[in-house]
C-alpha cells in the first residue's frame, strides 16, 4: 500500500470517528415538553427510572418552584412506579429548594456530561442503564452524558431561553452549529419541534 492508500485510510477513519462522536449528541427522542413524553410506553419498554434535568426541562431556569402541572406529572410517574432523580449542574441552593419540597432525590453541581452524576443517580434508584432514561434540554450536557453511558435520552425544547446563564448560552450556540452540521450530513433521526 502506497502513501496515498495510507492517507485515504486515515481520512476515512477520522470521518468515521467524527460521525460516531457526533451521534453521541443525538437523542433517541425529541419532544416539545416533558408532557409529550409517553411515560406508559417507557414503562412498557422496561424503563423504571428517570434522570431529569431541572432548569428549562421541568421549569424555567428562574422559576423557584414546581408548577401544579408539573406536580401532577410527577404524581403520575410515581403512581406508575417510576423512580426519579433530578440531576443538575446548578448549585445546591437552587436544586435543593426545588427538589426537597417534592421529596425527590437530587444531585447538584453534577458536572454533566461527566459520568459520575449519572452513575450516582442510577445507584440511588438501584437501576441499570437499560432501565433508565435521561430527560433534558441540552445536547451537550444531558444527551451527551446519557448517551455515553448507553441510557435512553429524550431532548426537550427549553422552556424559557431568556432566563439562561452565560455558559448555557454558549452551549446553545455550539448546539446550533452541531445541529446544522448533522442535518447537512443526514445524521438526524428526529424532526425539529
PDB file of C-alpha atoms in Angstrom:
ATOM      1  CA  UNK A   1       0.000   0.000   0.000  1.00  0.00           C
ATOM      2  CA  UNK A   2       1.405   3.349  -1.014  1.00  0.00           C
ATOM      3  CA  UNK A   3       1.275   6.676   0.803  1.00  0.00           C
ATOM      4  CA  UNK A   4      -1.973   7.537  -0.998  1.00  0.00           C
ATOM      5  CA  UNK A   5      -3.630   4.413   0.411  1.00  0.00           C
ATOM      6  CA  UNK A   6      -2.445   5.214   3.944  1.00  0.00           C
ATOM      7  CA  UNK A   7      -3.704   8.809   3.710  1.00  0.00           C
ATOM      8  CA  UNK A   8      -7.087   7.579   2.422  1.00  0.00           C
ATOM      9  CA  UNK A   9      -7.408   5.099   5.298  1.00  0.00           C
ATOM     10  CA  UNK A  10      -6.550   7.795   7.860  1.00  0.00           C
ATOM     11  CA  UNK A  11      -9.071  10.198   6.296  1.00  0.00           C
ATOM     12  CA  UNK A  12     -11.849   7.567   6.233  1.00  0.00           C
ATOM     13  CA  UNK A  13     -11.041   6.556   9.824  1.00  0.00           C
ATOM     14  CA  UNK A  14     -11.157  10.173  11.004  1.00  0.00           C
ATOM     15  CA  UNK A  15     -14.511  10.732   9.270  1.00  0.00           C
ATOM     16  CA  UNK A  16     -15.964   7.604  10.922  1.00  0.00           C
ATOM     17  CA  UNK A  17     -14.692   8.705  14.341  1.00  0.00           C
ATOM     18  CA  UNK A  18     -16.209  12.167  13.796  1.00  0.00           C
ATOM     19  CA  UNK A  19     -19.531  10.596  12.817  1.00  0.00           C
ATOM     20  CA  UNK A  20     -19.564   8.308  15.888  1.00  0.00           C
ATOM     21  CA  UNK A  21     -18.760  11.211  18.217  1.00  0.00           C
ATOM     22  CA  UNK A  22     -21.494  13.392  16.755  1.00  0.00           C
ATOM     23  CA  UNK A  23     -24.013  10.559  17.084  1.00  0.00           C
ATOM     24  CA  UNK A  24     -23.471  10.821  20.856  1.00  0.00           C
ATOM     25  CA  UNK A  25     -25.232  14.205  20.633  1.00  0.00           C
ATOM     26  CA  UNK A  26     -28.360  12.758  19.019  1.00  0.00           C
ATOM     27  CA  UNK A  27     -31.187  11.843  21.421  1.00  0.00           C
ATOM     28  CA  UNK A  28     -33.403   8.828  20.835  1.00  0.00           C
ATOM     29  CA  UNK A  29     -36.436  11.112  21.121  1.00  0.00           C
ATOM     30  CA  UNK A  30     -37.117  14.827  20.766  1.00  0.00           C
ATOM     31  CA  UNK A  31     -40.260  16.444  22.239  1.00  0.00           C
ATOM     32  CA  UNK A  32     -41.501  19.952  22.916  1.00  0.00           C
ATOM     33  CA  UNK A  33     -42.055  19.332  26.643  1.00  0.00           C
ATOM     34  CA  UNK A  34     -41.996  16.618  29.268  1.00  0.00           C
ATOM     35  CA  UNK A  35     -45.789  16.438  28.998  1.00  0.00           C
ATOM     36  CA  UNK A  36     -45.494  14.990  25.459  1.00  0.00           C
ATOM     37  CA  UNK A  37     -43.477  12.000  26.678  1.00  0.00           C
ATOM     38  CA  UNK A  38     -45.428   8.753  26.543  1.00  0.00           C
ATOM     39  CA  UNK A  39     -44.459   7.534  30.009  1.00  0.00           C
ATOM     40  CA  UNK A  40     -46.643   4.453  29.686  1.00  0.00           C
ATOM     41  CA  UNK A  41     -44.634   3.415  26.597  1.00  0.00           C
ATOM     42  CA  UNK A  42     -41.391   3.940  28.543  1.00  0.00           C
ATOM     43  CA  UNK A  43     -42.699   1.700  31.324  1.00  0.00           C
ATOM     44  CA  UNK A  44     -43.743  -0.950  28.811  1.00  0.00           C
ATOM     45  CA  UNK A  45     -40.229  -0.815  27.308  1.00  0.00           C
ATOM     46  CA  UNK A  46     -38.696  -1.660  30.695  1.00  0.00           C
ATOM     47  CA  UNK A  47     -37.706   1.833  31.800  1.00  0.00           C
ATOM     48  CA  UNK A  48     -38.068   2.146  35.577  1.00  0.00           C
ATOM     49  CA  UNK A  49     -36.098   5.281  36.388  1.00  0.00           C
ATOM     50  CA  UNK A  50     -35.935   8.854  35.159  1.00  0.00           C
ATOM     51  CA  UNK A  51     -32.907  11.099  35.472  1.00  0.00           C
ATOM     52  CA  UNK A  52     -34.135  14.583  34.698  1.00  0.00           C
ATOM     53  CA  UNK A  53     -32.505  17.951  34.398  1.00  0.00           C
ATOM     54  CA  UNK A  54     -34.117  20.840  36.276  1.00  0.00           C
ATOM     55  CA  UNK A  55     -33.683  24.235  34.621  1.00  0.00           C
ATOM     56  CA  UNK A  56     -35.571  24.665  31.350  1.00  0.00           C
ATOM     57  CA  UNK A  57     -36.574  20.999  31.435  1.00  0.00           C
ATOM     58  CA  UNK A  58     -39.006  20.818  34.362  1.00  0.00           C
ATOM     59  CA  UNK A  59     -39.462  24.576  34.902  1.00  0.00           C
ATOM     60  CA  UNK A  60     -37.914  27.793  33.610  1.00  0.00           C
ATOM     61  CA  UNK A  61     -34.403  28.492  34.883  1.00  0.00           C
ATOM     62  CA  UNK A  62     -35.654  31.261  37.176  1.00  0.00           C
ATOM     63  CA  UNK A  63     -38.831  29.538  38.359  1.00  0.00           C
ATOM     64  CA  UNK A  64     -38.208  28.582  42.012  1.00  0.00           C
ATOM     65  CA  UNK A  65     -40.981  26.013  42.484  1.00  0.00           C
ATOM     66  CA  UNK A  66     -42.815  23.252  40.651  1.00  0.00           C
ATOM     67  CA  UNK A  67     -45.951  24.267  38.794  1.00  0.00           C
ATOM     68  CA  UNK A  68     -49.256  22.495  39.553  1.00  0.00           C
ATOM     69  CA  UNK A  69     -49.000  20.801  36.132  1.00  0.00           C
ATOM     70  CA  UNK A  70     -45.512  19.503  36.976  1.00  0.00           C
ATOM     71  CA  UNK A  71     -46.657  18.252  40.384  1.00  0.00           C
ATOM     72  CA  UNK A  72     -49.459  16.308  38.683  1.00  0.00           C
ATOM     73  CA  UNK A  73     -46.981  14.851  36.148  1.00  0.00           C
ATOM     74  CA  UNK A  74     -44.617  13.760  38.919  1.00  0.00           C
ATOM     75  CA  UNK A  75     -47.501  12.156  40.834  1.00  0.00           C
ATOM     76  CA  UNK A  76     -48.452  10.274  37.678  1.00  0.00           C
ATOM     77  CA  UNK A  77     -44.883   8.965  37.365  1.00  0.00           C
ATOM     78  CA  UNK A  78     -44.959   7.851  40.983  1.00  0.00           C
ATOM     79  CA  UNK A  79     -48.327   6.124  40.518  1.00  0.00           C
ATOM     80  CA  UNK A  80     -46.937   4.176  37.542  1.00  0.00           C
ATOM     81  CA  UNK A  81     -43.910   3.152  39.615  1.00  0.00           C
ATOM     82  CA  UNK A  82     -41.071   5.268  38.227  1.00  0.00           C
ATOM     83  CA  UNK A  83     -38.162   6.374  40.379  1.00  0.00           C
ATOM     84  CA  UNK A  84     -36.996   9.936  39.671  1.00  0.00           C
ATOM     85  CA  UNK A  85     -33.727  11.760  40.408  1.00  0.00           C
ATOM     86  CA  UNK A  86     -33.064  15.392  39.467  1.00  0.00           C
ATOM     87  CA  UNK A  87     -29.512  15.853  38.154  1.00  0.00           C
ATOM     88  CA  UNK A  88     -28.493  19.466  37.645  1.00  0.00           C
ATOM     89  CA  UNK A  89     -25.311  21.408  37.024  1.00  0.00           C
ATOM     90  CA  UNK A  90     -26.776  24.204  39.149  1.00  0.00           C
ATOM     91  CA  UNK A  91     -25.810  24.937  42.767  1.00  0.00           C
ATOM     92  CA  UNK A  92     -27.073  23.265  45.941  1.00  0.00           C
ATOM     93  CA  UNK A  93     -29.453  26.063  46.977  1.00  0.00           C
ATOM     94  CA  UNK A  94     -31.241  26.135  43.621  1.00  0.00           C
ATOM     95  CA  UNK A  95     -31.585  22.366  43.305  1.00  0.00           C
ATOM     96  CA  UNK A  96     -32.399  21.575  46.946  1.00  0.00           C
ATOM     97  CA  UNK A  97     -35.014  24.325  47.311  1.00  0.00           C
ATOM     98  CA  UNK A  98     -36.792  22.946  44.251  1.00  0.00           C
ATOM     99  CA  UNK A  99     -36.393  19.204  44.934  1.00  0.00           C
ATOM    100  CA  UNK A 100     -36.840  18.874  48.697  1.00  0.00           C
ATOM    101  CA  UNK A 101     -40.473  20.104  48.843  1.00  0.00           C
ATOM    102  CA  UNK A 102     -41.259  17.413  46.249  1.00  0.00           C
ATOM    103  CA  UNK A 103     -39.311  14.731  48.169  1.00  0.00           C
ATOM    104  CA  UNK A 104     -37.281  13.960  45.028  1.00  0.00           C
ATOM    105  CA  UNK A 105     -33.637  12.922  45.383  1.00  0.00           C
ATOM    106  CA  UNK A 106     -31.230  15.243  43.613  1.00  0.00           C
ATOM    107  CA  UNK A 107     -27.646  15.748  42.579  1.00  0.00           C
ATOM    108  CA  UNK A 108     -26.377  19.317  42.299  1.00  0.00           C
ATOM    109  CA  UNK A 109     -23.214  20.587  40.552  1.00  0.00           C
ATOM    110  CA  UNK A 110     -23.385  17.381  38.538  1.00  0.00           C
ATOM    111  CA  UNK A 111     -20.702  18.336  36.013  1.00  0.00           C
ATOM    112  CA  UNK A 112     -22.699  16.889  33.142  1.00  0.00           C
ATOM    113  CA  UNK A 113     -21.830  15.433  30.660  1.00  0.00           C
ATOM    114  CA  UNK A 114     -19.428  13.633  33.023  1.00  0.00           C
ATOM    115  CA  UNK A 115     -20.407  10.083  34.000  1.00  0.00           C
ATOM    116  CA  UNK A 116     -20.253  10.335  37.789  1.00  0.00           C
ATOM    117  CA  UNK A 117     -23.603  12.062  38.448  1.00  0.00           C
ATOM    118  CA  UNK A 118     -25.473   9.766  36.044  1.00  0.00           C
ATOM    119  CA  UNK A 119     -23.922   6.691  37.698  1.00  0.00           C
ATOM    120  CA  UNK A 120     -24.761   8.075  41.126  1.00  0.00           C
ATOM    121  CA  UNK A 121     -28.380   8.691  40.100  1.00  0.00           C
ATOM    122  CA  UNK A 122     -28.681   5.108  38.834  1.00  0.00           C
ATOM    123  CA  UNK A 123     -27.199   3.895  42.131  1.00  0.00           C
ATOM    124  CA  UNK A 124     -29.760   5.949  44.093  1.00  0.00           C
ATOM    125  CA  UNK A 125     -32.524   4.296  42.069  1.00  0.00           C
ATOM    126  CA  UNK A 126     -30.815   0.853  42.120  1.00  0.00           C
ATOM    127  CA  UNK A 127     -31.252   0.588  38.355  1.00  0.00           C
ATOM    128  CA  UNK A 128     -29.161  -0.470  35.364  1.00  0.00           C
ATOM    129  CA  UNK A 129     -28.538   1.710  32.284  1.00  0.00           C
ATOM    130  CA  UNK A 130     -31.108  -0.174  30.168  1.00  0.00           C
ATOM    131  CA  UNK A 131     -33.772   0.680  32.792  1.00  0.00           C
ATOM    132  CA  UNK A 132     -33.000   4.398  32.837  1.00  0.00           C
ATOM    133  CA  UNK A 133     -33.970   7.402  30.741  1.00  0.00           C
ATOM    134  CA  UNK A 134     -32.355  10.847  30.768  1.00  0.00           C
ATOM    135  CA  UNK A 135     -34.594  13.838  30.066  1.00  0.00           C
ATOM    136  CA  UNK A 136     -33.045  17.243  29.457  1.00  0.00           C
ATOM    137  CA  UNK A 137     -32.956  20.358  27.318  1.00  0.00           C
ATOM    138  CA  UNK A 138     -29.281  20.366  26.300  1.00  0.00           C
ATOM    139  CA  UNK A 139     -27.449  18.148  23.831  1.00  0.00           C
ATOM    140  CA  UNK A 140     -24.005  18.928  25.257  1.00  0.00           C
ATOM    141  CA  UNK A 141     -24.866  18.008  28.853  1.00  0.00           C
ATOM    142  CA  UNK A 142     -27.962  15.814  29.174  1.00  0.00           C
ATOM    143  CA  UNK A 143     -27.975  13.953  25.858  1.00  0.00           C
ATOM    144  CA  UNK A 144     -24.215  13.516  25.562  1.00  0.00           C
ATOM    145  CA  UNK A 145     -23.927  12.385  29.183  1.00  0.00           C
ATOM    146  CA  UNK A 146     -26.770   9.889  28.871  1.00  0.00           C
ATOM    147  CA  UNK A 147     -25.656   8.530  25.505  1.00  0.00           C
ATOM    148  CA  UNK A 148     -22.104   7.987  26.725  1.00  0.00           C
ATOM    149  CA  UNK A 149     -23.484   5.512  29.292  1.00  0.00           C
ATOM    150  CA  UNK A 150     -25.971   3.880  26.933  1.00  0.00           C
ATOM    151  CA  UNK A 151     -29.048   5.423  28.570  1.00  0.00           C
ATOM    152  CA  UNK A 152     -32.197   6.240  26.602  1.00  0.00           C
ATOM    153  CA  UNK A 153     -32.153  10.015  26.018  1.00  0.00           C
ATOM    154  CA  UNK A 154     -35.002  12.449  25.447  1.00  0.00           C
ATOM    155  CA  UNK A 155     -34.318  16.040  24.439  1.00  0.00           C
ATOM    156  CA  UNK A 156     -36.986  18.594  25.328  1.00  0.00           C
ATOM    157  CA  UNK A 157     -37.328  22.087  23.928  1.00  0.00           C
ATOM    158  CA  UNK A 158     -36.082  24.589  26.549  1.00  0.00           C
ATOM    159  CA  UNK A 159     -38.922  26.229  28.478  1.00  0.00           C
ATOM    160  CA  UNK A 160     -37.570  29.787  28.636  1.00  0.00           C
ATOM    161  CA  UNK A 161     -34.289  30.617  26.870  1.00  0.00           C
ATOM    162  CA  UNK A 162     -34.164  34.216  28.104  1.00  0.00           C
ATOM    163  CA  UNK A 163     -33.512  33.051  31.695  1.00  0.00           C
ATOM    164  CA  UNK A 164     -30.391  31.060  30.872  1.00  0.00           C
ATOM    165  CA  UNK A 165     -26.936  31.791  32.220  1.00  0.00           C
ATOM    166  CA  UNK A 166     -23.805  32.711  30.306  1.00  0.00           C
ATOM    167  CA  UNK A 167     -22.369  29.195  29.891  1.00  0.00           C
ATOM    168  CA  UNK A 168     -25.701  27.721  28.843  1.00  0.00           C
ATOM    169  CA  UNK A 169     -25.975  30.387  26.143  1.00  0.00           C
ATOM    170  CA  UNK A 170     -22.536  29.353  24.870  1.00  0.00           C
ATOM    171  CA  UNK A 171     -23.673  25.707  24.837  1.00  0.00           C
ATOM    172  CA  UNK A 172     -26.742  26.693  22.821  1.00  0.00           C
ATOM    173  CA  UNK A 173     -24.555  28.298  20.136  1.00  0.00           C
ATOM    174  CA  UNK A 174     -22.385  25.194  19.916  1.00  0.00           C
ATOM    175  CA  UNK A 175     -25.518  23.009  19.744  1.00  0.00           C
ATOM    176  CA  UNK A 176     -26.879  25.136  16.896  1.00  0.00           C
ATOM    177  CA  UNK A 177     -23.698  24.597  14.870  1.00  0.00           C
ATOM    178  CA  UNK A 178     -23.681  20.858  15.654  1.00  0.00           C
ATOM    179  CA  UNK A 179     -27.349  20.506  14.663  1.00  0.00           C
ATOM    180  CA  UNK A 180     -26.761  22.273  11.375  1.00  0.00           C
ATOM    181  CA  UNK A 181     -23.731  20.084  10.612  1.00  0.00           C
ATOM    182  CA  UNK A 182     -25.599  16.864  11.481  1.00  0.00           C
ATOM    183  CA  UNK A 183     -28.628  17.802   9.375  1.00  0.00           C
ATOM    184  CA  UNK A 184     -26.448  18.502   6.334  1.00  0.00           C
ATOM    185  CA  UNK A 185     -24.879  15.062   6.659  1.00  0.00           C
ATOM    186  CA  UNK A 186     -28.126  13.230   7.235  1.00  0.00           C
ATOM    187  CA  UNK A 187     -27.305  12.220  10.797  1.00  0.00           C
ATOM    188  CA  UNK A 188     -30.574  13.497  12.231  1.00  0.00           C
ATOM    189  CA  UNK A 189     -33.093  10.808  13.058  1.00  0.00           C
ATOM    190  CA  UNK A 190     -35.754  13.087  14.521  1.00  0.00           C
ATOM    191  CA  UNK A 191     -37.642  16.159  13.449  1.00  0.00           C
ATOM    192  CA  UNK A 192     -37.440  19.660  14.911  1.00  0.00           C
ATOM    193  CA  UNK A 193     -40.271  20.512  17.227  1.00  0.00           C
TER     194      UNK A 193
END
